[in-house]
mmCIF file of C-alpha atoms in Angstrom:
data_model
loop_
_atom_site.group_PDB
_atom_site.id
_atom_site.type_symbol
_atom_site.label_atom_id
_atom_site.label_comp_id
_atom_site.label_asym_id
_atom_site.label_seq_id
_atom_site.Cartn_x
_atom_site.Cartn_y
_atom_site.Cartn_z
ATOM 1 C CA UNK A 1 0.000 0.000 0.000
ATOM 2 C CA UNK A 2 1.387 3.413 -0.981
ATOM 3 C CA UNK A 3 2.130 5.867 1.806
ATOM 4 C CA UNK A 4 1.569 9.630 1.545
ATOM 5 C CA UNK A 5 5.325 10.164 1.270
ATOM 6 C CA UNK A 6 5.331 8.005 -1.874
ATOM 7 C CA UNK A 7 3.218 10.708 -3.552
ATOM 8 C CA UNK A 8 5.588 13.599 -2.915
ATOM 9 C CA UNK A 9 6.916 15.313 -6.036
ATOM 10 C CA UNK A 10 10.515 14.398 -5.270
ATOM 11 C CA UNK A 11 9.585 10.696 -5.080
ATOM 12 C CA UNK A 12 7.584 10.882 -8.304
ATOM 13 C CA UNK A 13 10.512 12.619 -9.999
ATOM 14 C CA UNK A 14 12.827 9.871 -8.789
ATOM 15 C CA UNK A 15 10.515 7.369 -10.469
ATOM 16 C CA UNK A 16 10.637 9.411 -13.684
ATOM 17 C CA UNK A 17 14.436 9.591 -13.509
ATOM 18 C CA UNK A 18 14.677 5.825 -13.045
ATOM 19 C CA UNK A 19 12.266 5.152 -15.914
ATOM 20 C CA UNK A 20 14.117 7.482 -18.303
ATOM 21 C CA UNK A 21 17.690 6.924 -17.115
ATOM 22 C CA UNK A 22 18.776 5.755 -20.575
ATOM 23 C CA UNK A 23 17.763 9.063 -22.214
ATOM 24 C CA UNK A 24 18.461 11.614 -19.449
ATOM 25 C CA UNK A 25 22.086 12.563 -19.995
ATOM 26 C CA UNK A 26 22.840 14.075 -16.557
ATOM 27 C CA UNK A 27 24.945 11.444 -14.812
ATOM 28 C CA UNK A 28 24.999 12.586 -11.173
ATOM 29 C CA UNK A 29 21.780 11.193 -9.716
ATOM 30 C CA UNK A 30 21.328 13.669 -6.852
ATOM 31 C CA UNK A 31 21.903 16.660 -9.129
ATOM 32 C CA UNK A 32 19.662 15.217 -11.843
ATOM 33 C CA UNK A 33 16.890 14.599 -9.322
ATOM 34 C CA UNK A 34 17.034 18.136 -7.900
ATOM 35 C CA UNK A 35 16.867 19.696 -11.356
ATOM 36 C CA UNK A 36 14.099 17.345 -12.540
ATOM 37 C CA UNK A 37 12.062 18.236 -9.470
ATOM 38 C CA UNK A 38 12.361 21.929 -10.355
ATOM 39 C CA UNK A 39 11.578 21.313 -14.036
ATOM 40 C CA UNK A 40 8.488 19.167 -13.422
ATOM 41 C CA UNK A 41 7.130 21.477 -10.699
ATOM 42 C CA UNK A 42 7.611 24.492 -12.967
ATOM 43 C CA UNK A 43 6.005 22.729 -15.933
ATOM 44 C CA UNK A 44 2.919 21.841 -13.871
ATOM 45 C CA UNK A 45 2.710 25.360 -12.465
ATOM 46 C CA UNK A 46 2.951 26.951 -15.911
ATOM 47 C CA UNK A 47 0.558 24.499 -17.545
ATOM 48 C CA UNK A 48 -2.082 24.854 -14.873
ATOM 49 C CA UNK A 49 -1.812 28.654 -15.166
ATOM 50 C CA UNK A 50 -1.602 29.257 -18.913
ATOM 51 C CA UNK A 51 -2.079 25.852 -20.573
ATOM 52 C CA UNK A 52 0.446 23.263 -21.701
ATOM 53 C CA UNK A 53 -0.268 23.905 -25.368
ATOM 54 C CA UNK A 54 0.767 27.574 -25.055
ATOM 55 C CA UNK A 55 3.692 26.947 -22.714
ATOM 56 C CA UNK A 56 7.022 27.067 -24.532
ATOM 57 C CA UNK A 57 10.300 25.536 -23.450
ATOM 58 C CA UNK A 58 11.626 29.086 -23.232
ATOM 59 C CA UNK A 59 8.841 29.828 -20.718
ATOM 60 C CA UNK A 60 9.825 26.722 -18.789
ATOM 61 C CA UNK A 61 13.484 27.712 -18.840
ATOM 62 C CA UNK A 62 12.650 31.159 -17.481
ATOM 63 C CA UNK A 63 10.412 29.943 -14.662
ATOM 64 C CA UNK A 64 12.546 26.959 -13.658
ATOM 65 C CA UNK A 65 15.862 28.760 -13.934
ATOM 66 C CA UNK A 66 17.233 25.878 -16.011
ATOM 67 C CA UNK A 67 18.899 26.844 -19.281
ATOM 68 C CA UNK A 68 17.522 25.601 -22.599
ATOM 69 C CA UNK A 69 20.541 23.327 -22.902
ATOM 70 C CA UNK A 70 19.885 22.067 -19.396
ATOM 71 C CA UNK A 71 16.275 21.222 -20.303
ATOM 72 C CA UNK A 72 17.396 19.242 -23.335
ATOM 73 C CA UNK A 73 19.523 17.066 -21.050
ATOM 74 C CA UNK A 74 16.235 15.689 -19.666
ATOM 75 C CA UNK A 75 13.956 15.577 -22.720
ATOM 76 C CA UNK A 76 14.219 16.354 -26.396
ATOM 77 C CA UNK A 77 10.750 17.864 -26.954
ATOM 78 C CA UNK A 78 7.782 19.197 -25.007
ATOM 79 C CA UNK A 79 5.890 16.049 -26.031
ATOM 80 C CA UNK A 80 8.516 13.879 -24.335
ATOM 81 C CA UNK A 81 8.073 15.935 -21.151
ATOM 82 C CA UNK A 82 4.328 15.395 -21.448
ATOM 83 C CA UNK A 83 4.833 11.634 -21.765
ATOM 84 C CA UNK A 84 7.040 11.637 -18.653
ATOM 85 C CA UNK A 85 4.342 13.334 -16.586
ATOM 86 C CA UNK A 86 1.420 11.262 -17.885
ATOM 87 C CA UNK A 87 3.325 7.988 -17.498
ATOM 88 C CA UNK A 88 4.048 8.776 -13.867
ATOM 89 C CA UNK A 89 0.411 9.669 -13.168
ATOM 90 C CA UNK A 90 -0.729 6.369 -14.671
ATOM 91 C CA UNK A 91 1.945 4.351 -12.865
ATOM 92 C CA UNK A 92 1.040 5.976 -9.552
ATOM 93 C CA UNK A 93 -2.652 5.216 -10.041
ATOM 94 C CA UNK A 94 -1.749 1.584 -10.676
ATOM 95 C CA UNK A 95 0.484 1.376 -7.603
ATOM 96 C CA UNK A 96 -1.951 3.216 -5.341
ATOM 97 C CA UNK A 97 -5.206 1.480 -6.272
ATOM 98 C CA UNK A 98 -4.076 -2.120 -6.724
ATOM 99 C CA UNK A 99 -2.565 -2.611 -3.258
ATOM 100 C CA UNK A 100 -5.453 -2.640 -0.767
ATOM 101 C CA UNK A 101 -4.810 -3.780 2.817
ATOM 102 C CA UNK A 102 -5.325 -7.503 3.398
ATOM 103 C CA UNK A 103 -8.407 -6.920 5.566
ATOM 104 C CA UNK A 104 -10.074 -5.023 2.700
ATOM 105 C CA UNK A 105 -9.264 -7.193 -0.290
ATOM 106 C CA UNK A 106 -12.019 -9.799 0.209
ATOM 107 C CA UNK A 107 -14.725 -7.455 1.511
ATOM 108 C CA UNK A 108 -16.407 -5.659 -1.411
ATOM 109 C CA UNK A 109 -17.955 -2.911 0.748
ATOM 110 C CA UNK A 110 -14.698 -2.164 2.553
ATOM 111 C CA UNK A 111 -12.750 -2.445 -0.709
ATOM 112 C CA UNK A 112 -15.001 0.041 -2.509
ATOM 113 C CA UNK A 113 -14.794 2.490 0.403
ATOM 114 C CA UNK A 114 -11.012 2.077 0.423
ATOM 115 C CA UNK A 115 -10.765 2.791 -3.314
ATOM 116 C CA UNK A 116 -12.707 6.027 -2.893
ATOM 117 C CA UNK A 117 -10.592 7.040 0.096
ATOM 118 C CA UNK A 118 -7.283 6.131 -1.572
ATOM 119 C CA UNK A 119 -8.130 7.943 -4.810
ATOM 120 C CA UNK A 120 -9.212 11.193 -3.142
ATOM 121 C CA UNK A 121 -6.173 11.250 -0.838
ATOM 122 C CA UNK A 122 -3.859 10.450 -3.746
ATOM 123 C CA UNK A 123 -5.204 13.342 -5.800
ATOM 124 C CA UNK A 124 -5.017 15.638 -2.771
ATOM 125 C CA UNK A 125 -1.266 15.008 -2.595
ATOM 126 C CA UNK A 126 -0.842 15.165 -6.380
ATOM 127 C CA UNK A 127 -3.350 17.915 -7.110
ATOM 128 C CA UNK A 128 -1.177 19.706 -9.686
ATOM 129 C CA UNK A 129 -0.418 16.439 -11.498
ATOM 130 C CA UNK A 130 -4.043 15.328 -11.765
ATOM 131 C CA UNK A 131 -5.368 18.780 -12.586
ATOM 132 C CA UNK A 132 -2.822 18.893 -15.396
ATOM 133 C CA UNK A 133 -3.766 15.447 -16.739
ATOM 134 C CA UNK A 134 -7.504 16.178 -16.588
ATOM 135 C CA UNK A 135 -7.772 19.825 -17.606
ATOM 136 C CA UNK A 136 -5.136 19.744 -20.336
ATOM 137 C CA UNK A 137 -6.100 16.432 -21.966
ATOM 138 C CA UNK A 138 -8.181 18.038 -24.707
ATOM 139 C CA UNK A 139 -5.091 19.932 -25.895
ATOM 140 C CA UNK A 140 -2.719 16.961 -25.911
ATOM 141 C CA UNK A 141 -1.480 15.374 -29.147
ATOM 142 C CA UNK A 142 -3.655 12.365 -30.109
ATOM 143 C CA UNK A 143 -1.401 9.655 -28.640
ATOM 144 C CA UNK A 144 -1.012 11.482 -25.330
ATOM 145 C CA UNK A 145 -4.730 12.329 -25.200
ATOM 146 C CA UNK A 146 -5.443 8.614 -25.588
ATOM 147 C CA UNK A 147 -3.014 7.879 -22.741
ATOM 148 C CA UNK A 148 -4.862 10.278 -20.447
ATOM 149 C CA UNK A 149 -8.213 8.725 -21.388
ATOM 150 C CA UNK A 150 -6.841 5.218 -20.844
ATOM 151 C CA UNK A 151 -5.629 6.237 -17.376
ATOM 152 C CA UNK A 152 -9.161 7.334 -16.462
ATOM 153 C CA UNK A 153 -10.567 4.089 -17.843
ATOM 154 C CA UNK A 154 -8.073 2.118 -15.748
ATOM 155 C CA UNK A 155 -9.371 3.687 -12.530
ATOM 156 C CA UNK A 156 -12.934 3.017 -13.607
ATOM 157 C CA UNK A 157 -12.079 -0.648 -14.256
ATOM 158 C CA UNK A 158 -10.757 -1.085 -10.701
ATOM 159 C CA UNK A 159 -14.017 0.278 -9.317
ATOM 160 C CA UNK A 160 -16.111 -1.847 -11.699
ATOM 161 C CA UNK A 161 -14.260 -5.022 -10.670
ATOM 162 C CA UNK A 162 -15.027 -4.409 -6.987
ATOM 163 C CA UNK A 163 -18.674 -3.673 -7.733
ATOM 164 C CA UNK A 164 -18.909 -6.889 -9.771
ATOM 165 C CA UNK A 165 -17.363 -8.816 -6.886
ATOM 166 C CA UNK A 166 -19.919 -7.289 -4.511
ATOM 167 C CA UNK A 167 -22.785 -8.283 -6.790
ATOM 168 C CA UNK A 168 -21.412 -11.819 -7.028
ATOM 169 C CA UNK A 169 -21.156 -12.097 -3.225
ATOM 170 C CA UNK A 170 -24.650 -10.699 -2.701
ATOM 171 C CA UNK A 171 -23.729 -7.553 -0.760
ATOM 172 C CA UNK A 172 -24.464 -5.334 -3.763
ATOM 173 C CA UNK A 173 -27.809 -5.477 -5.535
ATOM 174 C CA UNK A 174 -28.022 -7.549 -8.692
ATOM 175 C CA UNK A 175 -29.721 -4.622 -10.436
ATOM 176 C CA UNK A 176 -26.862 -2.209 -9.610
ATOM 177 C CA UNK A 177 -26.439 0.025 -12.629
ATOM 178 C CA UNK A 178 -23.557 -0.968 -14.908
ATOM 179 C CA UNK A 179 -22.927 2.775 -15.179
ATOM 180 C CA UNK A 180 -22.155 3.142 -11.469
ATOM 181 C CA UNK A 181 -18.377 2.842 -11.863
ATOM 182 C CA UNK A 182 -18.436 5.461 -14.623
ATOM 183 C CA UNK A 183 -20.507 7.785 -12.431
ATOM 184 C CA UNK A 184 -18.168 7.402 -9.459
ATOM 185 C CA UNK A 185 -15.153 8.619 -11.461
ATOM 186 C CA UNK A 186 -16.463 12.215 -11.884
ATOM 187 C CA UNK A 187 -17.184 12.353 -8.142
ATOM 188 C CA UNK A 188 -13.547 11.486 -7.485
ATOM 189 C CA UNK A 189 -12.329 14.007 -10.053
ATOM 190 C CA UNK A 190 -14.482 16.790 -8.623
ATOM 191 C CA UNK A 191 -12.297 16.960 -5.511
ATOM 192 C CA UNK A 192 -9.284 18.251 -7.439
ATOM 193 C CA UNK A 193 -10.992 19.855 -10.451
ATOM 194 C CA UNK A 194 -13.202 22.052 -8.247
ATOM 195 C CA UNK A 195 -10.955 22.176 -5.215
ATOM 196 C CA UNK A 196 -11.533 25.914 -4.677
ATOM 197 C CA UNK A 197 -15.285 25.357 -4.386
ATOM 198 C CA UNK A 198 -14.912 22.871 -1.543
ATOM 199 C CA UNK A 199 -12.247 24.966 0.157
ATOM 200 C CA UNK A 200 -14.591 27.981 0.047
ATOM 201 C CA UNK A 201 -17.379 25.911 1.583
ATOM 202 C CA UNK A 202 -15.095 24.599 4.321
ATOM 203 C CA UNK A 203 -15.509 20.982 3.201
ATOM 204 C CA UNK A 204 -12.716 18.845 4.629
ATOM 205 C CA UNK A 205 -11.213 15.934 2.757
ATOM 206 C CA UNK A 206 -12.635 13.501 5.343
ATOM 207 C CA UNK A 207 -16.139 14.919 4.923
ATOM 208 C CA UNK A 208 -15.869 14.702 1.154
ATOM 209 C CA UNK A 209 -14.654 11.091 1.238
ATOM 210 C CA UNK A 210 -17.398 10.003 3.643
ATOM 211 C CA UNK A 211 -20.080 11.757 1.592
ATOM 212 C CA UNK A 212 -18.988 10.061 -1.627
ATOM 213 C CA UNK A 213 -18.717 6.677 0.092
ATOM 214 C CA UNK A 214 -22.230 6.954 1.535
ATOM 215 C CA UNK A 215 -23.686 8.174 -1.752
ATOM 216 C CA UNK A 216 -22.103 5.329 -3.708
ATOM 217 C CA UNK A 217 -23.071 2.636 -1.218
ATOM 218 C CA UNK A 218 -26.669 3.884 -1.148
ATOM 219 C CA UNK A 219 -26.790 3.154 -4.875
ATOM 220 C CA UNK A 220 -25.701 -0.475 -4.635
ATOM 221 C CA UNK A 221 -26.011 -2.009 -1.150
ATOM 222 C CA UNK A 222 -28.655 -4.678 -0.652
ATOM 223 C CA UNK A 223 -31.216 -4.231 2.116
ATOM 224 C CA UNK A 224 -29.459 -7.023 4.005
ATOM 225 C CA UNK A 225 -26.130 -5.242 3.786
ATOM 226 C CA UNK A 226 -27.731 -1.924 4.786
ATOM 227 C CA UNK A 227 -29.275 -3.533 7.847
ATOM 228 C CA UNK A 228 -25.964 -5.071 8.779
ATOM 229 C CA UNK A 229 -24.113 -1.791 8.459
ATOM 230 C CA UNK A 230 -26.573 -0.044 10.767
ATOM 231 C CA UNK A 231 -26.542 -2.647 13.495
#
């Protein structure tokens, strides 16, 4: 199970550095990691402010303080930088949502609640990363846009698998809508896409998670399971 510290930007950048070590030409690992952290953070900041499609590498150089030549030591084009960021978002989703605690794995209700909790807390820590992947997707080149869409579909498939398991075990209703997993995904995305709205209303992350969990379970729990949860 991923810990909060595993979602820090410096850890994510270390993952990127490891994955792209054969193309990143900076040899000293500590130096390369520090610079990559600055570059990625600056790229997310710029993109979320003015849009990735309008951000130039010269803009990135100015904001990050890394020379153009220094940037090219990490990636050859803006599209390669985009692939680095999207690949790490997808990899983190896979690591975070496929490692439930042992006491959750075989309990569909607990597993579904855990998925909701884990996803919201993951995006809280990686708000800039997920906002970038979601808000900018429409402007990505076709291959990268498909990667962003596939990442969303992956999360939905994890939720759908747990719902199917709950239906099979009888704790979720047999007539649970096959669209439920698809409807849960926007609820999870709303936490980071409309973060300012919830901050303005004083909604805490715990309140948001509990509200989504209760709303989702009300749409699929059997009467038997509802009775059991209230006893």
